[in-house]
Amino acid sequence: MYLTATESPIGGDLNGIDLSTDLSDADITEFKRCFFDRSVIVARNQTLAPHHLLRIARWFGEPDQHFLKHYAHPDEPQVLVLSNIIDAGKPRGFADAGRVWHSDGSYMQTPVAVTLLYALEVPHDNGRALGDTQFASAWAACDGLPVATREKARGQEVVHQVGGRRRDLGTGRSSDRAEEDRQPEAFHPALRVHPETGREYIFVSKGECRQVVGMPDEEALCLIDELAEAVQRPEYRYTHRWQVGDLLIWDNQAVQHLASFDYQWPQHRRLMHRVTVPEPTQVRGG
């Protein structure tokens, strides 16, 4: 097993590994070292059933189940199906994930620590893969903040709402938006400290954050915008171009991501399996 890192602060290809087999404790330790070092890693040319994904996910903790349970895999409810495919008028999976920069599950009281996404079908146009996923380093962005902004953000609690991004964009199925609106708000520090790496990182996105506790709305939105836009700077980004058989794993306590929607049904088909692992303990603020 060896890692080929990108030129970005994040991202890397993990080579010489078959994740359908049982790895030794030493290999799992090395895998996790590469993961926390690079924040986003991909293992290509994998052949993985849902139970393989759950086994890998359990290296980091116990997987959860997404609240949109009607998109769960029929055999493994902790596996969420992401797809734009329509079968007999019924969506095979969740098609609207990732339209804004965000960290998975930030709207939850215990957010998502690790996401695994496995590609079964990747849309193409004239031989070019579509549906890239962009990632940006929330810890590199935090390191690059002006001192005054970093000090202002420390200790601030930000309100996260899952339905905010859908209301702004007007996307997704109305039944899904209704379920999103039933999810309670969550309160998290604007800056947090990663429990594995000790890096301070920005935990704010425009898609889900509208308020800062105890701060006037106009001032809060200015701070949220400044922090969110800092994460999105090009020098902190890595773009993943999908291939069938890719297993991409990312650290939601280190990065934010944005999906590309340059494909459409029925011309293009996209099918992926996703597993998420919540944070094991409360993460400290900055």
PDB file of C-alpha atoms in Angstrom:
ATOM      1  CA  MET A   1       0.000   0.000   0.000  1.00  0.00           C
ATOM      2  CA  TYR A   2       1.338   3.428  -0.911  1.00  0.00           C
ATOM      3  CA  LEU A   3      -0.138   6.908  -1.278  1.00  0.00           C
ATOM      4  CA  THR A   4       0.303   9.291  -4.197  1.00  0.00           C
ATOM      5  CA  ALA A   5      -0.543  12.764  -2.877  1.00  0.00           C
ATOM      6  CA  THR A   6      -1.951  15.617  -4.938  1.00  0.00           C
ATOM      7  CA  GLU A   7      -0.394  19.084  -5.116  1.00  0.00           C
ATOM      8  CA  SER A   8      -3.281  20.412  -3.008  1.00  0.00           C
ATOM      9  CA  PRO A   9      -3.134  20.337   0.814  1.00  0.00           C
ATOM     10  CA  ILE A  10      -5.665  17.492   0.562  1.00  0.00           C
ATOM     11  CA  GLY A  11      -6.310  14.439  -1.609  1.00  0.00           C
ATOM     12  CA  GLY A  12      -4.393  11.363  -2.622  1.00  0.00           C
ATOM     13  CA  ASP A  13      -4.616   8.018  -4.423  1.00  0.00           C
ATOM     14  CA  LEU A  14      -4.108   4.945  -2.252  1.00  0.00           C
ATOM     15  CA  ASN A  15      -2.497   2.290  -4.434  1.00  0.00           C
ATOM     16  CA  GLY A  16      -1.867  -1.419  -4.043  1.00  0.00           C
ATOM     17  CA  ILE A  17      -4.883  -2.244  -1.895  1.00  0.00           C
ATOM     18  CA  ASP A  18      -7.915  -4.503  -2.285  1.00  0.00           C
ATOM     19  CA  LEU A  19     -10.559  -3.353   0.164  1.00  0.00           C
ATOM     20  CA  SER A  20     -12.792  -6.364  -0.431  1.00  0.00           C
ATOM     21  CA  THR A  21     -10.321  -8.434   1.596  1.00  0.00           C
ATOM     22  CA  ASP A  22      -9.615  -8.378   5.317  1.00  0.00           C
ATOM     23  CA  LEU A  23      -6.668  -6.114   6.069  1.00  0.00           C
ATOM     24  CA  SER A  24      -4.194  -6.652   8.874  1.00  0.00           C
ATOM     25  CA  ASP A  25      -4.229  -4.345  11.878  1.00  0.00           C
ATOM     26  CA  ALA A  26      -0.997  -2.796  10.594  1.00  0.00           C
ATOM     27  CA  ASP A  27      -2.565  -2.081   7.185  1.00  0.00           C
ATOM     28  CA  ILE A  28      -5.649  -0.535   8.783  1.00  0.00           C
ATOM     29  CA  THR A  29      -3.417   1.679  10.912  1.00  0.00           C
ATOM     30  CA  GLU A  30      -1.494   2.791   7.805  1.00  0.00           C
ATOM     31  CA  PHE A  31      -4.746   3.378   5.921  1.00  0.00           C
ATOM     32  CA  LYS A  32      -6.018   5.643   8.708  1.00  0.00           C
ATOM     33  CA  ARG A  33      -2.691   7.471   8.921  1.00  0.00           C
ATOM     34  CA  CYS A  34      -2.881   8.308   5.200  1.00  0.00           C
ATOM     35  CA  PHE A  35      -6.517   9.315   5.586  1.00  0.00           C
ATOM     36  CA  PHE A  36      -6.036  11.762   8.438  1.00  0.00           C
ATOM     37  CA  ASP A  37      -2.892  13.174   6.823  1.00  0.00           C
ATOM     38  CA  ARG A  38      -4.552  13.887   3.451  1.00  0.00           C
ATOM     39  CA  SER A  39      -8.223  14.361   4.530  1.00  0.00           C
ATOM     40  CA  VAL A  40      -9.511  12.871   1.227  1.00  0.00           C
ATOM     41  CA  ILE A  41      -8.243   9.613  -0.296  1.00  0.00           C
ATOM     42  CA  VAL A  42      -9.396   7.383  -3.131  1.00  0.00           C
ATOM     43  CA  ALA A  43      -8.846   3.683  -3.719  1.00  0.00           C
ATOM     44  CA  ARG A  44      -9.560   2.922  -7.377  1.00  0.00           C
ATOM     45  CA  ASN A  45     -10.631  -0.258  -9.175  1.00  0.00           C
ATOM     46  CA  GLN A  46     -12.432  -1.682  -6.156  1.00  0.00           C
ATOM     47  CA  THR A  47     -15.229  -4.280  -6.252  1.00  0.00           C
ATOM     48  CA  LEU A  48     -17.238  -3.684  -3.101  1.00  0.00           C
ATOM     49  CA  ALA A  49     -20.590  -4.923  -1.860  1.00  0.00           C
ATOM     50  CA  PRO A  50     -22.512  -2.925   0.763  1.00  0.00           C
ATOM     51  CA  HIS A  51     -21.191  -5.129   3.570  1.00  0.00           C
ATOM     52  CA  HIS A  52     -17.611  -4.317   2.499  1.00  0.00           C
ATOM     53  CA  LEU A  53     -18.378  -0.592   2.834  1.00  0.00           C
ATOM     54  CA  LEU A  54     -19.785  -1.091   6.317  1.00  0.00           C
ATOM     55  CA  ARG A  55     -16.747  -3.107   7.392  1.00  0.00           C
ATOM     56  CA  ILE A  56     -14.411  -0.335   6.214  1.00  0.00           C
ATOM     57  CA  ALA A  57     -16.570   2.337   7.841  1.00  0.00           C
ATOM     58  CA  ARG A  58     -16.335   0.541  11.180  1.00  0.00           C
ATOM     59  CA  TRP A  59     -12.606   1.224  11.249  1.00  0.00           C
ATOM     60  CA  PHE A  60     -13.714   4.742  12.232  1.00  0.00           C
ATOM     61  CA  GLY A  61     -16.816   4.027  14.322  1.00  0.00           C
ATOM     62  CA  GLU A  62     -20.377   2.757  13.987  1.00  0.00           C
ATOM     63  CA  PRO A  63     -22.159   3.894  10.780  1.00  0.00           C
ATOM     64  CA  ASP A  64     -25.434   5.785  11.116  1.00  0.00           C
ATOM     65  CA  GLN A  65     -28.583   5.820   8.985  1.00  0.00           C
ATOM     66  CA  HIS A  66     -29.633   8.890   7.026  1.00  0.00           C
ATOM     67  CA  PHE A  67     -32.968  10.424   8.030  1.00  0.00           C
ATOM     68  CA  LEU A  68     -34.247  10.023   4.415  1.00  0.00           C
ATOM     69  CA  LYS A  69     -34.761   6.330   5.073  1.00  0.00           C
ATOM     70  CA  HIS A  70     -36.659   5.679   1.836  1.00  0.00           C
ATOM     71  CA  TYR A  71     -33.305   5.976   0.011  1.00  0.00           C
ATOM     72  CA  ALA A  72     -31.650   3.308   2.160  1.00  0.00           C
ATOM     73  CA  HIS A  73     -30.223   0.200   0.506  1.00  0.00           C
ATOM     74  CA  PRO A  74     -32.858  -2.578   0.738  1.00  0.00           C
ATOM     75  CA  ASP A  75     -30.439  -5.020   2.360  1.00  0.00           C
ATOM     76  CA  GLU A  76     -28.240  -2.647   4.378  1.00  0.00           C
ATOM     77  CA  PRO A  77     -30.171   0.330   5.813  1.00  0.00           C
ATOM     78  CA  GLN A  78     -26.953   2.085   6.868  1.00  0.00           C
ATOM     79  CA  VAL A  79     -26.010   2.371   3.176  1.00  0.00           C
ATOM     80  CA  LEU A  80     -27.607   5.374   1.454  1.00  0.00           C
ATOM     81  CA  VAL A  81     -28.236   5.069  -2.300  1.00  0.00           C
ATOM     82  CA  LEU A  82     -27.317   8.189  -4.298  1.00  0.00           C
ATOM     83  CA  SER A  83     -28.679   8.096  -7.830  1.00  0.00           C
ATOM     84  CA  ASN A  84     -30.487  10.083 -10.508  1.00  0.00           C
ATOM     85  CA  ILE A  85     -31.984   6.898 -12.021  1.00  0.00           C
ATOM     86  CA  ILE A  86     -35.778   6.621 -12.180  1.00  0.00           C
ATOM     87  CA  ASP A  87     -37.270   3.121 -12.142  1.00  0.00           C
ATOM     88  CA  ALA A  88     -40.961   2.906 -13.123  1.00  0.00           C
ATOM     89  CA  GLY A  89     -41.488   6.498 -12.019  1.00  0.00           C
ATOM     90  CA  LYS A  90     -39.741   6.012  -8.677  1.00  0.00           C
ATOM     91  CA  PRO A  91     -36.278   7.408  -7.868  1.00  0.00           C
ATOM     92  CA  ARG A  92     -33.752   4.683  -7.137  1.00  0.00           C
ATOM     93  CA  GLY A  93     -31.853   6.928  -4.753  1.00  0.00           C
ATOM     94  CA  PHE A  94     -31.255  10.436  -3.446  1.00  0.00           C
ATOM     95  CA  ALA A  95     -30.440  12.631  -6.441  1.00  0.00           C
ATOM     96  CA  ASP A  96     -29.991  16.050  -4.863  1.00  0.00           C
ATOM     97  CA  ALA A  97     -27.019  15.593  -2.543  1.00  0.00           C
ATOM     98  CA  GLY A  98     -24.199  18.141  -2.425  1.00  0.00           C
ATOM     99  CA  ARG A  99     -25.373  21.160  -4.426  1.00  0.00           C
ATOM    100  CA  VAL A 100     -23.672  23.673  -2.108  1.00  0.00           C
ATOM    101  CA  TRP A 101     -20.389  23.687  -0.227  1.00  0.00           C
ATOM    102  CA  HIS A 102     -20.979  21.826   3.029  1.00  0.00           C
ATOM    103  CA  SER A 103     -19.754  19.273   5.537  1.00  0.00           C
ATOM    104  CA  ASP A 104     -21.926  16.151   5.696  1.00  0.00           C
ATOM    105  CA  GLY A 105     -24.261  16.090   8.652  1.00  0.00           C
ATOM    106  CA  SER A 106     -23.241  19.459  10.095  1.00  0.00           C
ATOM    107  CA  TYR A 107     -26.951  19.971  10.799  1.00  0.00           C
ATOM    108  CA  MET A 108     -26.931  16.993  13.218  1.00  0.00           C
ATOM    109  CA  GLN A 109     -26.342  17.290  16.951  1.00  0.00           C
ATOM    110  CA  THR A 110     -23.476  14.824  16.425  1.00  0.00           C
ATOM    111  CA  PRO A 111     -22.136  15.614  12.928  1.00  0.00           C
ATOM    112  CA  VAL A 112     -20.611  13.169  10.467  1.00  0.00           C
ATOM    113  CA  ALA A 113     -16.910  12.493  10.914  1.00  0.00           C
ATOM    114  CA  VAL A 114     -16.209  10.237   7.901  1.00  0.00           C
ATOM    115  CA  THR A 115     -18.004   9.686   4.577  1.00  0.00           C
ATOM    116  CA  LEU A 116     -17.423   6.773   2.199  1.00  0.00           C
ATOM    117  CA  LEU A 117     -18.758   7.042  -1.368  1.00  0.00           C
ATOM    118  CA  TYR A 118     -18.467   4.149  -3.813  1.00  0.00           C
ATOM    119  CA  ALA A 119     -19.066   4.583  -7.556  1.00  0.00           C
ATOM    120  CA  LEU A 120     -21.157   1.921  -9.327  1.00  0.00           C
ATOM    121  CA  GLU A 121     -22.220   3.987 -12.357  1.00  0.00           C
ATOM    122  CA  VAL A 122     -20.581   7.238 -13.486  1.00  0.00           C
ATOM    123  CA  PRO A 123     -22.186   9.489 -16.127  1.00  0.00           C
ATOM    124  CA  HIS A 124     -20.180  10.225 -19.286  1.00  0.00           C
ATOM    125  CA  ASP A 125     -20.496  12.527 -22.262  1.00  0.00           C
ATOM    126  CA  ASN A 126     -18.344  11.861 -25.347  1.00  0.00           C
ATOM    127  CA  GLY A 127     -15.996   9.764 -23.237  1.00  0.00           C
ATOM    128  CA  ARG A 128     -15.603  12.407 -20.515  1.00  0.00           C
ATOM    129  CA  ALA A 129     -16.694  11.595 -16.975  1.00  0.00           C
ATOM    130  CA  LEU A 130     -19.255  13.971 -15.499  1.00  0.00           C
ATOM    131  CA  GLY A 131     -20.262  14.710 -11.931  1.00  0.00           C
ATOM    132  CA  ASP A 132     -16.907  15.716 -10.422  1.00  0.00           C
ATOM    133  CA  THR A 133     -16.788  16.351  -6.669  1.00  0.00           C
ATOM    134  CA  GLN A 134     -14.758  19.297  -5.387  1.00  0.00           C
ATOM    135  CA  PHE A 135     -13.214  19.328  -1.921  1.00  0.00           C
ATOM    136  CA  ALA A 136     -11.685  22.225   0.010  1.00  0.00           C
ATOM    137  CA  SER A 137      -9.511  22.134   3.112  1.00  0.00           C
ATOM    138  CA  ALA A 138     -11.264  23.709   6.089  1.00  0.00           C
ATOM    139  CA  TRP A 139      -8.060  23.510   8.176  1.00  0.00           C
ATOM    140  CA  ALA A 140      -5.825  25.126   5.546  1.00  0.00           C
ATOM    141  CA  ALA A 141      -8.447  27.856   5.186  1.00  0.00           C
ATOM    142  CA  CYS A 142      -8.453  28.374   8.944  1.00  0.00           C
ATOM    143  CA  ASP A 143      -4.668  28.651   8.948  1.00  0.00           C
ATOM    144  CA  GLY A 144      -4.984  31.333   6.268  1.00  0.00           C
ATOM    145  CA  LEU A 145      -7.548  33.513   8.046  1.00  0.00           C
ATOM    146  CA  PRO A 146      -6.615  37.045   9.090  1.00  0.00           C
ATOM    147  CA  VAL A 147      -5.765  37.069  12.780  1.00  0.00           C
ATOM    148  CA  ALA A 148      -8.663  39.412  13.594  1.00  0.00           C
ATOM    149  CA  THR A 149     -11.197  37.161  11.857  1.00  0.00           C
ATOM    150  CA  ARG A 150      -9.871  34.057  13.554  1.00  0.00           C
ATOM    151  CA  GLU A 151     -10.072  35.683  16.978  1.00  0.00           C
ATOM    152  CA  LYS A 152     -13.593  36.970  16.309  1.00  0.00           C
ATOM    153  CA  ALA A 153     -14.773  33.530  15.210  1.00  0.00           C
ATOM    154  CA  ARG A 154     -13.304  31.642  18.168  1.00  0.00           C
ATOM    155  CA  GLY A 155     -15.942  30.753  20.733  1.00  0.00           C
ATOM    156  CA  GLN A 156     -18.871  31.674  18.495  1.00  0.00           C
ATOM    157  CA  GLU A 157     -21.749  29.179  18.190  1.00  0.00           C
ATOM    158  CA  VAL A 158     -23.313  28.904  14.725  1.00  0.00           C
ATOM    159  CA  VAL A 159     -26.792  27.579  13.921  1.00  0.00           C
ATOM    160  CA  HIS A 160     -26.954  24.827  11.255  1.00  0.00           C
ATOM    161  CA  GLN A 161     -30.184  23.956   9.396  1.00  0.00           C
ATOM    162  CA  VAL A 162     -30.350  21.172   6.808  1.00  0.00           C
ATOM    163  CA  GLY A 163     -33.328  22.691   4.980  1.00  0.00           C
ATOM    164  CA  GLY A 164     -31.646  26.024   4.309  1.00  0.00           C
ATOM    165  CA  ARG A 165     -29.788  25.007   1.181  1.00  0.00           C
ATOM    166  CA  ARG A 166     -32.866  23.412  -0.455  1.00  0.00           C
ATOM    167  CA  ARG A 167     -35.052  26.464   0.238  1.00  0.00           C
ATOM    168  CA  ASP A 168     -32.462  28.737  -1.370  1.00  0.00           C
ATOM    169  CA  LEU A 169     -31.987  26.582  -4.449  1.00  0.00           C
ATOM    170  CA  GLY A 170     -35.529  25.269  -4.839  1.00  0.00           C
ATOM    171  CA  THR A 171     -34.161  21.803  -5.608  1.00  0.00           C
ATOM    172  CA  GLY A 172     -35.023  18.311  -4.472  1.00  0.00           C
ATOM    173  CA  ARG A 173     -38.343  16.566  -4.041  1.00  0.00           C
ATOM    174  CA  SER A 174     -40.966  18.423  -2.012  1.00  0.00           C
ATOM    175  CA  SER A 175     -41.514  15.383   0.218  1.00  0.00           C
ATOM    176  CA  ASP A 176     -37.784  15.306   1.025  1.00  0.00           C
ATOM    177  CA  ARG A 177     -37.762  19.038   1.806  1.00  0.00           C
ATOM    178  CA  ALA A 178     -40.655  18.549   4.217  1.00  0.00           C
ATOM    179  CA  GLU A 179     -38.672  15.875   6.041  1.00  0.00           C
ATOM    180  CA  GLU A 180     -35.608  18.140   6.118  1.00  0.00           C
ATOM    181  CA  ASP A 181     -37.660  20.938   7.664  1.00  0.00           C
ATOM    182  CA  ARG A 182     -38.616  18.595  10.501  1.00  0.00           C
ATOM    183  CA  GLN A 183     -34.978  18.133  11.495  1.00  0.00           C
ATOM    184  CA  PRO A 184     -33.999  20.222  14.539  1.00  0.00           C
ATOM    185  CA  GLU A 185     -31.388  22.952  14.403  1.00  0.00           C
ATOM    186  CA  ALA A 186     -27.877  22.170  15.601  1.00  0.00           C
ATOM    187  CA  PHE A 187     -25.393  24.492  17.294  1.00  0.00           C
ATOM    188  CA  HIS A 188     -21.664  24.109  16.663  1.00  0.00           C
ATOM    189  CA  PRO A 189     -18.547  26.248  17.181  1.00  0.00           C
ATOM    190  CA  ALA A 190     -17.546  28.267  14.120  1.00  0.00           C
ATOM    191  CA  LEU A 191     -13.980  26.997  14.626  1.00  0.00           C
ATOM    192  CA  ARG A 192     -13.363  23.492  15.928  1.00  0.00           C
ATOM    193  CA  VAL A 193     -10.293  21.409  16.712  1.00  0.00           C
ATOM    194  CA  HIS A 194      -9.825  18.052  15.005  1.00  0.00           C
ATOM    195  CA  PRO A 195      -9.541  15.295  17.633  1.00  0.00           C
ATOM    196  CA  GLU A 196      -7.032  13.237  15.585  1.00  0.00           C
ATOM    197  CA  THR A 197      -4.787  15.874  14.024  1.00  0.00           C
ATOM    198  CA  GLY A 198      -5.153  18.794  16.445  1.00  0.00           C
ATOM    199  CA  ARG A 199      -5.752  21.126  13.485  1.00  0.00           C
ATOM    200  CA  GLU A 200      -8.192  23.994  13.965  1.00  0.00           C
ATOM    201  CA  TYR A 201     -10.758  24.145  11.151  1.00  0.00           C
ATOM    202  CA  ILE A 202     -13.709  26.208   9.919  1.00  0.00           C
ATOM    203  CA  PHE A 203     -17.103  24.599  10.476  1.00  0.00           C
ATOM    204  CA  VAL A 204     -19.380  27.050   8.685  1.00  0.00           C
ATOM    205  CA  SER A 205     -21.130  26.927   5.306  1.00  0.00           C
ATOM    206  CA  LYS A 206     -23.515  29.333   3.601  1.00  0.00           C
ATOM    207  CA  GLY A 207     -25.856  26.498   2.692  1.00  0.00           C
ATOM    208  CA  GLU A 208     -26.823  25.632   6.241  1.00  0.00           C
ATOM    209  CA  CYS A 209     -25.684  28.481   8.511  1.00  0.00           C
ATOM    210  CA  ARG A 210     -27.774  31.622   8.948  1.00  0.00           C
ATOM    211  CA  GLN A 211     -27.234  32.722  12.537  1.00  0.00           C
ATOM    212  CA  VAL A 212     -24.534  33.161  15.174  1.00  0.00           C
ATOM    213  CA  VAL A 213     -25.809  32.857  18.720  1.00  0.00           C
ATOM    214  CA  GLY A 214     -26.023  36.271  20.388  1.00  0.00           C
ATOM    215  CA  MET A 215     -24.835  38.189  17.298  1.00  0.00           C
ATOM    216  CA  PRO A 216     -27.015  40.599  15.262  1.00  0.00           C
ATOM    217  CA  ASP A 217     -28.166  39.006  11.990  1.00  0.00           C
ATOM    218  CA  GLU A 218     -26.298  41.373   9.661  1.00  0.00           C
ATOM    219  CA  GLU A 219     -23.032  40.960  11.548  1.00  0.00           C
ATOM    220  CA  ALA A 220     -23.556  37.197  11.772  1.00  0.00           C
ATOM    221  CA  LEU A 221     -24.125  36.822   8.045  1.00  0.00           C
ATOM    222  CA  CYS A 222     -20.984  38.832   7.303  1.00  0.00           C
ATOM    223  CA  LEU A 223     -18.917  36.555   9.540  1.00  0.00           C
ATOM    224  CA  ILE A 224     -20.508  33.399   8.086  1.00  0.00           C
ATOM    225  CA  ASP A 225     -19.839  34.620   4.536  1.00  0.00           C
ATOM    226  CA  GLU A 226     -16.214  35.491   5.315  1.00  0.00           C
ATOM    227  CA  LEU A 227     -15.516  32.114   6.895  1.00  0.00           C
ATOM    228  CA  ALA A 228     -17.364  30.120   4.231  1.00  0.00           C
ATOM    229  CA  GLU A 229     -15.686  31.954   1.355  1.00  0.00           C
ATOM    230  CA  ALA A 230     -12.269  31.431   2.927  1.00  0.00           C
ATOM    231  CA  VAL A 231     -12.751  27.647   2.691  1.00  0.00           C
ATOM    232  CA  GLN A 232     -13.670  27.821  -0.993  1.00  0.00           C
ATOM    233  CA  ARG A 233     -10.458  29.496  -2.188  1.00  0.00           C
ATOM    234  CA  PRO A 234      -8.915  27.667  -5.168  1.00  0.00           C
ATOM    235  CA  GLU A 235      -5.564  27.015  -3.490  1.00  0.00           C
ATOM    236  CA  TYR A 236      -7.273  24.827  -0.876  1.00  0.00           C
ATOM    237  CA  ARG A 237      -9.179  22.649  -3.369  1.00  0.00           C
ATOM    238  CA  TYR A 238      -8.929  19.153  -4.788  1.00  0.00           C
ATOM    239  CA  THR A 239     -11.263  17.984  -7.584  1.00  0.00           C
ATOM    240  CA  HIS A 240     -12.109  14.302  -7.808  1.00  0.00           C
ATOM    241  CA  ARG A 241     -12.932  12.959 -11.280  1.00  0.00           C
ATOM    242  CA  TRP A 242     -14.919   9.797 -10.825  1.00  0.00           C
ATOM    243  CA  GLN A 243     -14.319   6.364 -12.282  1.00  0.00           C
ATOM    244  CA  VAL A 244     -16.435   3.265 -11.749  1.00  0.00           C
ATOM    245  CA  GLY A 245     -14.928   1.296  -8.858  1.00  0.00           C
ATOM    246  CA  ASP A 246     -13.671   4.367  -6.975  1.00  0.00           C
ATOM    247  CA  LEU A 247     -14.032   4.324  -3.218  1.00  0.00           C
ATOM    248  CA  LEU A 248     -13.605   7.888  -2.029  1.00  0.00           C
ATOM    249  CA  ILE A 249     -13.317   8.553   1.696  1.00  0.00           C
ATOM    250  CA  TRP A 250     -13.243  12.013   3.220  1.00  0.00           C
ATOM    251  CA  ASP A 251     -12.886  13.624   6.623  1.00  0.00           C
ATOM    252  CA  ASN A 252     -15.799  15.982   7.303  1.00  0.00           C
ATOM    253  CA  GLN A 253     -13.851  17.486  10.197  1.00  0.00           C
ATOM    254  CA  ALA A 254     -11.189  18.621   7.749  1.00  0.00           C
ATOM    255  CA  VAL A 255     -12.911  19.399   4.438  1.00  0.00           C
ATOM    256  CA  GLN A 256     -16.055  20.707   2.807  1.00  0.00           C
ATOM    257  CA  HIS A 257     -17.276  19.475  -0.571  1.00  0.00           C
ATOM    258  CA  LEU A 258     -19.430  20.412  -3.547  1.00  0.00           C
ATOM    259  CA  ALA A 259     -20.975  18.070  -6.115  1.00  0.00           C
ATOM    260  CA  SER A 260     -21.183  18.900  -9.823  1.00  0.00           C
ATOM    261  CA  PHE A 261     -24.544  18.510 -11.573  1.00  0.00           C
ATOM    262  CA  ASP A 262     -23.433  18.623 -15.213  1.00  0.00           C
ATOM    263  CA  TYR A 263     -25.435  15.480 -16.060  1.00  0.00           C
ATOM    264  CA  GLN A 264     -29.134  14.694 -16.305  1.00  0.00           C
ATOM    265  CA  TRP A 265     -31.494  11.760 -16.500  1.00  0.00           C
ATOM    266  CA  PRO A 266     -32.263   9.935 -18.773  1.00  0.00           C
ATOM    267  CA  GLN A 267     -29.247  10.809 -20.905  1.00  0.00           C
ATOM    268  CA  HIS A 268     -26.845  10.120 -18.055  1.00  0.00           C
ATOM    269  CA  ARG A 269     -26.914   7.548 -15.245  1.00  0.00           C
ATOM    270  CA  ARG A 270     -25.279   7.932 -11.852  1.00  0.00           C
ATOM    271  CA  LEU A 271     -25.370   5.352  -9.057  1.00  0.00           C
ATOM    272  CA  MET A 272     -23.340   5.411  -5.845  1.00  0.00           C
ATOM    273  CA  HIS A 273     -23.456   3.929  -2.349  1.00  0.00           C
ATOM    274  CA  ARG A 274     -22.711   6.138   0.640  1.00  0.00           C
ATOM    275  CA  VAL A 275     -21.926   5.332   4.264  1.00  0.00           C
ATOM    276  CA  THR A 276     -21.396   7.914   6.993  1.00  0.00           C
ATOM    277  CA  VAL A 277     -19.845   7.579  10.440  1.00  0.00           C
ATOM    278  CA  PRO A 278     -20.742  10.150  13.111  1.00  0.00           C
ATOM    279  CA  GLU A 279     -18.191  11.796  15.345  1.00  0.00           C
ATOM    280  CA  PRO A 280     -17.466   9.532  18.321  1.00  0.00           C
ATOM    281  CA  THR A 281     -17.237  12.329  20.881  1.00  0.00           C
ATOM    282  CA  GLN A 282     -17.943  16.008  21.163  1.00  0.00           C
ATOM    283  CA  VAL A 283     -15.342  18.030  19.252  1.00  0.00           C
ATOM    284  CA  ARG A 284     -13.813  21.002  21.038  1.00  0.00           C
ATOM    285  CA  GLY A 285     -14.243  24.516  19.746  1.00  0.00           C
ATOM    286  CA  GLY A 286     -11.346  26.688  18.760  1.00  0.00           C
TER     287      GLY A 286
END
